[in-house]
Amino acid sequence: MTFDVIERSNQDGLPVALYEFQFGSTVWRYCGDEEDITVGGNVYSALAIQDGGIRMTGEPADDTMSITVDSTMPIAVMLNGAPPSDTIWVNIRRHHHGDTDAPIVWVGYISSRQQATSKSVTLKCKMLTAGFARDGLRLSYGRQCPHALYGIDCRVDKEAFAVVVEVEN
């Protein structure tokens, strides 16, 4: 069965959330299941991890995701004290036991860390779109090139297309 068929069925779905954290070239993969799960050649280690659910209010800056993890987890330890120099990205996938597919359902980054209990930490995450500094497209795309004709990034030689014209009075 395909992911969509399993997802829509009333009795066949056994959903598991798969969490992928990336800091530079280092990637950690975890699942909230009792056993490790392999999807697409990647092993997601079983860990006591859970999230507060996906919120989509229409205002990306307000749509935070809370992920609760063990305080000894490498990411929780890395966020203890001063924040890291680079962004820690988070991808959440939805997987069903017996399926080979696991589409991404949420993408974002860790914005802060809070001590939940003596043994657990809550990672506050923001959606990818909350980090956009500007609205809309930065370049206006045309059929062949997104740059303004003869502008700084344009590679067309202005002299090659120049036309000399004389105006008579």
Short mmCIF file of N, CA and C in Angstrom, two decimals, residues 11-123:
data_model
loop_
_atom_site.label_atom_id
_atom_site.label_comp_id
_atom_site.label_asym_id
_atom_site.label_seq_id
_atom_site.Cartn_x
_atom_site.Cartn_y
_atom_site.Cartn_z
N GLN A 11 -7.93 1.75 9.98
CA GLN A 11 -7.36 0.72 10.82
C GLN A 11 -5.94 0.29 10.44
N ASP A 12 -5.44 0.64 9.25
CA ASP A 12 -4.15 0.13 8.81
C ASP A 12 -2.97 0.97 9.25
N GLY A 13 -3.17 2.20 9.65
CA GLY A 13 -2.06 3.09 9.98
C GLY A 13 -1.46 2.83 11.34
N LEU A 14 -0.14 2.79 11.39
CA LEU A 14 0.62 2.72 12.64
C LEU A 14 1.67 3.83 12.57
N PRO A 15 1.25 5.09 12.80
CA PRO A 15 2.15 6.22 12.56
C PRO A 15 3.27 6.35 13.59
N VAL A 16 4.41 6.78 13.08
CA VAL A 16 5.59 7.07 13.91
C VAL A 16 6.21 8.36 13.37
N ALA A 17 6.57 9.26 14.27
CA ALA A 17 7.25 10.49 13.86
C ALA A 17 8.75 10.22 13.82
N LEU A 18 9.39 10.65 12.73
CA LEU A 18 10.83 10.52 12.57
C LEU A 18 11.43 11.92 12.62
N TYR A 19 12.45 12.11 13.45
CA TYR A 19 13.06 13.42 13.66
C TYR A 19 14.48 13.41 13.12
N GLU A 20 14.80 14.42 12.34
CA GLU A 20 16.15 14.55 11.78
C GLU A 20 16.67 15.94 12.15
N PHE A 21 17.77 15.97 12.91
CA PHE A 21 18.41 17.22 13.32
C PHE A 21 19.72 17.35 12.56
N GLN A 22 19.98 18.53 12.01
CA GLN A 22 21.21 18.74 11.25
C GLN A 22 21.91 20.01 11.71
N PHE A 23 23.17 19.85 12.07
CA PHE A 23 24.03 20.97 12.46
C PHE A 23 25.28 20.89 11.59
N GLY A 24 25.35 21.77 10.58
CA GLY A 24 26.46 21.69 9.63
C GLY A 24 26.38 20.39 8.87
N SER A 25 27.44 19.60 8.91
CA SER A 25 27.45 18.31 8.22
C SER A 25 27.06 17.14 9.14
N THR A 26 26.81 17.43 10.41
CA THR A 26 26.43 16.39 11.37
C THR A 26 24.91 16.23 11.39
N VAL A 27 24.46 14.97 11.29
CA VAL A 27 23.02 14.68 11.28
C VAL A 27 22.72 13.64 12.35
N TRP A 28 21.68 13.91 13.14
CA TRP A 28 21.17 12.96 14.13
C TRP A 28 19.76 12.59 13.72
N ARG A 29 19.44 11.29 13.77
CA ARG A 29 18.10 10.82 13.40
C ARG A 29 17.52 10.00 14.54
N TYR A 30 16.29 10.35 14.93
CA TYR A 30 15.62 9.67 16.05
C TYR A 30 14.17 9.38 15.69
N CYS A 31 13.61 8.39 16.37
CA CYS A 31 12.19 8.10 16.23
C CYS A 31 11.61 7.88 17.63
N GLY A 32 10.33 8.12 17.76
CA GLY A 32 9.67 7.94 19.04
C GLY A 32 9.08 6.55 19.18
N ASP A 33 9.71 5.55 18.59
CA ASP A 33 9.22 4.18 18.62
C ASP A 33 10.05 3.35 19.61
N GLU A 34 9.64 2.11 19.81
CA GLU A 34 10.36 1.22 20.72
C GLU A 34 11.59 0.60 20.08
N GLU A 35 11.64 0.56 18.75
CA GLU A 35 12.76 -0.03 18.02
C GLU A 35 13.28 0.95 16.99
N ASP A 36 14.55 0.78 16.60
CA ASP A 36 15.12 1.61 15.53
C ASP A 36 14.36 1.34 14.24
N ILE A 37 14.23 2.38 13.41
CA ILE A 37 13.53 2.28 12.14
C ILE A 37 14.48 2.69 11.03
N THR A 38 14.51 1.91 9.95
CA THR A 38 15.32 2.25 8.79
C THR A 38 14.40 2.65 7.65
N VAL A 39 14.61 3.88 7.14
CA VAL A 39 13.82 4.40 6.02
C VAL A 39 14.79 5.06 5.04
N GLY A 40 14.73 4.63 3.80
CA GLY A 40 15.58 5.22 2.77
C GLY A 40 17.07 5.05 3.05
N GLY A 41 17.44 3.98 3.70
CA GLY A 41 18.85 3.73 4.02
C GLY A 41 19.34 4.47 5.25
N ASN A 42 18.50 5.26 5.89
CA ASN A 42 18.86 5.99 7.10
C ASN A 42 18.25 5.32 8.32
N VAL A 43 19.04 5.16 9.37
CA VAL A 43 18.57 4.54 10.60
C VAL A 43 18.15 5.63 11.58
N TYR A 44 16.91 5.54 12.05
CA TYR A 44 16.37 6.45 13.06
C TYR A 44 16.40 5.71 14.39
N SER A 45 17.21 6.18 15.32
CA SER A 45 17.39 5.52 16.61
C SER A 45 16.18 5.74 17.51
N ALA A 46 15.76 4.66 18.17
CA ALA A 46 14.63 4.74 19.10
C ALA A 46 15.06 5.58 20.31
N LEU A 47 14.21 6.52 20.68
CA LEU A 47 14.52 7.44 21.77
C LEU A 47 13.22 7.96 22.35
N ALA A 48 13.23 8.30 23.63
CA ALA A 48 12.06 8.91 24.25
C ALA A 48 11.99 10.35 23.77
N ILE A 49 11.26 10.57 22.70
CA ILE A 49 11.14 11.89 22.08
C ILE A 49 9.69 12.09 21.67
N GLN A 50 9.19 13.29 21.88
CA GLN A 50 7.82 13.60 21.49
C GLN A 50 7.70 15.08 21.17
N ASP A 51 6.65 15.40 20.41
CA ASP A 51 6.44 16.81 20.06
C ASP A 51 5.04 17.23 20.45
N GLY A 52 4.82 18.53 20.42
CA GLY A 52 3.54 19.09 20.81
C GLY A 52 2.54 19.20 19.68
N GLY A 53 2.87 18.67 18.52
CA GLY A 53 1.97 18.72 17.38
C GLY A 53 2.24 19.92 16.48
N ILE A 54 1.80 19.80 15.26
CA ILE A 54 2.02 20.84 14.26
C ILE A 54 0.90 21.88 14.38
N ARG A 55 1.29 23.14 14.54
CA ARG A 55 0.34 24.25 14.59
C ARG A 55 0.53 25.10 13.34
N MET A 56 -0.56 25.43 12.67
CA MET A 56 -0.50 26.31 11.50
C MET A 56 -1.61 27.34 11.63
N THR A 57 -1.26 28.50 12.19
CA THR A 57 -2.25 29.55 12.43
C THR A 57 -2.32 30.55 11.29
N GLY A 58 -1.40 30.49 10.36
CA GLY A 58 -1.34 31.46 9.28
C GLY A 58 -0.28 32.52 9.52
N GLU A 59 0.26 32.57 10.73
CA GLU A 59 1.34 33.50 11.09
C GLU A 59 2.56 32.65 11.45
N PRO A 60 3.49 32.43 10.49
CA PRO A 60 4.61 31.51 10.71
C PRO A 60 5.46 31.84 11.94
N ALA A 61 5.59 33.10 12.29
CA ALA A 61 6.42 33.47 13.45
C ALA A 61 5.82 32.95 14.76
N ASP A 62 4.50 32.74 14.78
CA ASP A 62 3.82 32.26 16.00
C ASP A 62 3.69 30.74 16.05
N ASP A 63 3.92 30.06 14.95
CA ASP A 63 3.75 28.61 14.88
C ASP A 63 5.01 27.90 15.36
N THR A 64 5.13 27.72 16.66
CA THR A 64 6.30 27.03 17.21
C THR A 64 5.98 25.56 17.43
N MET A 65 7.01 24.75 17.35
CA MET A 65 6.93 23.32 17.59
C MET A 65 7.76 23.03 18.84
N SER A 66 7.19 22.34 19.80
CA SER A 66 7.92 21.95 21.01
C SER A 66 8.29 20.48 20.91
N ILE A 67 9.57 20.18 21.00
CA ILE A 67 10.05 18.80 20.96
C ILE A 67 10.72 18.51 22.29
N THR A 68 10.23 17.51 23.01
CA THR A 68 10.78 17.15 24.31
C THR A 68 11.70 15.94 24.15
N VAL A 69 12.93 16.09 24.64
CA VAL A 69 13.95 15.04 24.52
C VAL A 69 14.66 14.85 25.86
N ASP A 70 15.43 13.80 25.95
CA ASP A 70 16.25 13.53 27.13
C ASP A 70 17.35 14.58 27.23
N SER A 71 17.67 15.03 28.42
CA SER A 71 18.66 16.09 28.59
C SER A 71 20.09 15.66 28.27
N THR A 72 20.32 14.34 28.10
CA THR A 72 21.66 13.86 27.74
C THR A 72 21.84 13.70 26.23
N MET A 73 20.80 13.96 25.48
CA MET A 73 20.87 13.88 24.02
C MET A 73 21.88 14.91 23.51
N PRO A 74 22.68 14.58 22.48
CA PRO A 74 23.73 15.50 22.00
C PRO A 74 23.24 16.91 21.67
N ILE A 75 22.06 17.03 21.10
CA ILE A 75 21.55 18.36 20.74
C ILE A 75 21.21 19.15 21.99
N ALA A 76 20.61 18.50 22.98
CA ALA A 76 20.27 19.19 24.23
C ALA A 76 21.53 19.66 24.94
N VAL A 77 22.57 18.84 24.92
CA VAL A 77 23.84 19.20 25.55
C VAL A 77 24.48 20.36 24.79
N MET A 78 24.41 20.34 23.45
CA MET A 78 25.00 21.39 22.64
C MET A 78 24.35 22.74 22.92
N LEU A 79 23.05 22.73 23.22
CA LEU A 79 22.32 23.97 23.48
C LEU A 79 22.39 24.43 24.93
N ASN A 80 23.09 23.66 25.76
CA ASN A 80 23.26 24.03 27.16
C ASN A 80 24.28 25.14 27.26
N GLY A 81 23.87 26.32 27.68
CA GLY A 81 24.78 27.46 27.75
C GLY A 81 24.63 28.35 26.54
N ALA A 82 25.75 28.77 25.96
CA ALA A 82 25.73 29.66 24.80
C ALA A 82 25.18 28.92 23.58
N PRO A 83 24.39 29.61 22.74
CA PRO A 83 23.86 28.95 21.54
C PRO A 83 24.98 28.63 20.55
N PRO A 84 24.79 27.60 19.73
CA PRO A 84 25.83 27.25 18.75
C PRO A 84 26.00 28.34 17.69
N SER A 85 27.10 28.27 16.99
CA SER A 85 27.42 29.29 15.99
C SER A 85 26.56 29.21 14.74
N ASP A 86 25.97 28.06 14.48
CA ASP A 86 25.17 27.87 13.28
C ASP A 86 23.79 27.35 13.65
N THR A 87 22.88 27.37 12.71
CA THR A 87 21.50 26.93 12.93
C THR A 87 21.42 25.42 13.00
N ILE A 88 20.59 24.91 13.91
CA ILE A 88 20.29 23.48 13.97
C ILE A 88 18.94 23.29 13.30
N TRP A 89 18.94 22.62 12.15
CA TRP A 89 17.74 22.40 11.35
C TRP A 89 17.00 21.15 11.81
N VAL A 90 15.69 21.17 11.68
CA VAL A 90 14.85 20.05 12.09
C VAL A 90 13.91 19.67 10.95
N ASN A 91 13.90 18.39 10.60
CA ASN A 91 12.92 17.83 9.66
C ASN A 91 12.13 16.78 10.41
N ILE A 92 10.81 16.85 10.30
CA ILE A 92 9.97 15.82 10.91
C ILE A 92 9.25 15.09 9.79
N ARG A 93 9.39 13.78 9.80
CA ARG A 93 8.74 12.93 8.80
C ARG A 93 7.65 12.11 9.48
N ARG A 94 6.70 11.68 8.70
CA ARG A 94 5.64 10.80 9.20
C ARG A 94 5.78 9.47 8.49
N HIS A 95 5.86 8.41 9.27
CA HIS A 95 6.10 7.07 8.75
C HIS A 95 5.07 6.11 9.35
N HIS A 96 4.72 5.10 8.60
CA HIS A 96 3.84 4.04 9.09
C HIS A 96 4.61 2.72 9.06
N HIS A 97 4.46 1.92 10.10
CA HIS A 97 5.09 0.60 10.12
C HIS A 97 4.64 -0.20 8.91
N GLY A 98 5.58 -0.83 8.26
CA GLY A 98 5.28 -1.64 7.09
C GLY A 98 5.34 -0.86 5.79
N ASP A 99 5.55 0.44 5.86
CA ASP A 99 5.63 1.27 4.65
C ASP A 99 7.09 1.65 4.41
N THR A 100 7.43 1.94 3.17
CA THR A 100 8.80 2.34 2.84
C THR A 100 8.93 3.85 2.67
N ASP A 101 7.81 4.55 2.69
CA ASP A 101 7.81 5.99 2.46
C ASP A 101 7.70 6.74 3.78
N ALA A 102 8.30 7.93 3.84
CA ALA A 102 8.21 8.78 5.03
C ALA A 102 8.31 10.24 4.59
N PRO A 103 7.20 10.83 4.14
CA PRO A 103 7.26 12.21 3.66
C PRO A 103 7.53 13.20 4.79
N ILE A 104 8.17 14.30 4.44
CA ILE A 104 8.44 15.37 5.41
C ILE A 104 7.14 16.12 5.65
N VAL A 105 6.79 16.31 6.93
CA VAL A 105 5.57 17.03 7.28
C VAL A 105 5.86 18.38 7.94
N TRP A 106 7.10 18.59 8.38
CA TRP A 106 7.45 19.85 9.04
C TRP A 106 8.94 20.12 8.88
N VAL A 107 9.31 21.37 8.57
CA VAL A 107 10.70 21.78 8.44
C VAL A 107 10.89 23.07 9.23
N GLY A 108 11.95 23.13 10.00
CA GLY A 108 12.21 24.34 10.77
C GLY A 108 13.59 24.31 11.39
N TYR A 109 13.76 25.12 12.44
CA TYR A 109 15.04 25.21 13.13
C TYR A 109 14.79 25.43 14.62
N ILE A 110 15.78 25.06 15.43
CA ILE A 110 15.66 25.21 16.88
C ILE A 110 15.96 26.66 17.23
N SER A 111 15.03 27.28 17.96
CA SER A 111 15.21 28.68 18.35
C SER A 111 15.63 28.82 19.81
N SER A 112 15.26 27.87 20.67
CA SER A 112 15.65 27.96 22.08
C SER A 112 15.51 26.60 22.76
N ARG A 113 16.01 26.54 23.99
CA ARG A 113 16.00 25.32 24.79
C ARG A 113 15.49 25.68 26.17
N GLN A 114 14.59 24.85 26.73
CA GLN A 114 14.08 25.06 28.09
C GLN A 114 14.17 23.76 28.86
N GLN A 115 14.57 23.85 30.11
CA GLN A 115 14.64 22.68 30.97
C GLN A 115 13.22 22.32 31.38
N ALA A 116 12.71 21.18 30.98
CA ALA A 116 11.34 20.77 31.30
C ALA A 116 11.28 20.10 32.67
N THR A 117 12.10 19.07 32.86
CA THR A 117 12.24 18.40 34.16
C THR A 117 13.73 18.19 34.38
N SER A 118 14.07 17.49 35.45
CA SER A 118 15.49 17.24 35.72
C SER A 118 16.13 16.33 34.67
N LYS A 119 15.31 15.56 33.95
CA LYS A 119 15.84 14.62 32.96
C LYS A 119 15.43 14.92 31.53
N SER A 120 14.62 15.95 31.32
CA SER A 120 14.17 16.23 29.95
C SER A 120 14.29 17.72 29.62
N VAL A 121 14.40 17.98 28.33
CA VAL A 121 14.57 19.33 27.80
C VAL A 121 13.54 19.54 26.71
N THR A 122 12.97 20.74 26.64
CA THR A 122 12.05 21.09 25.57
C THR A 122 12.76 22.00 24.59
N LEU A 123 12.81 21.57 23.34
CA LEU A 123 13.42 22.37 22.28
C LEU A 123 12.31 23.13 21.59
#
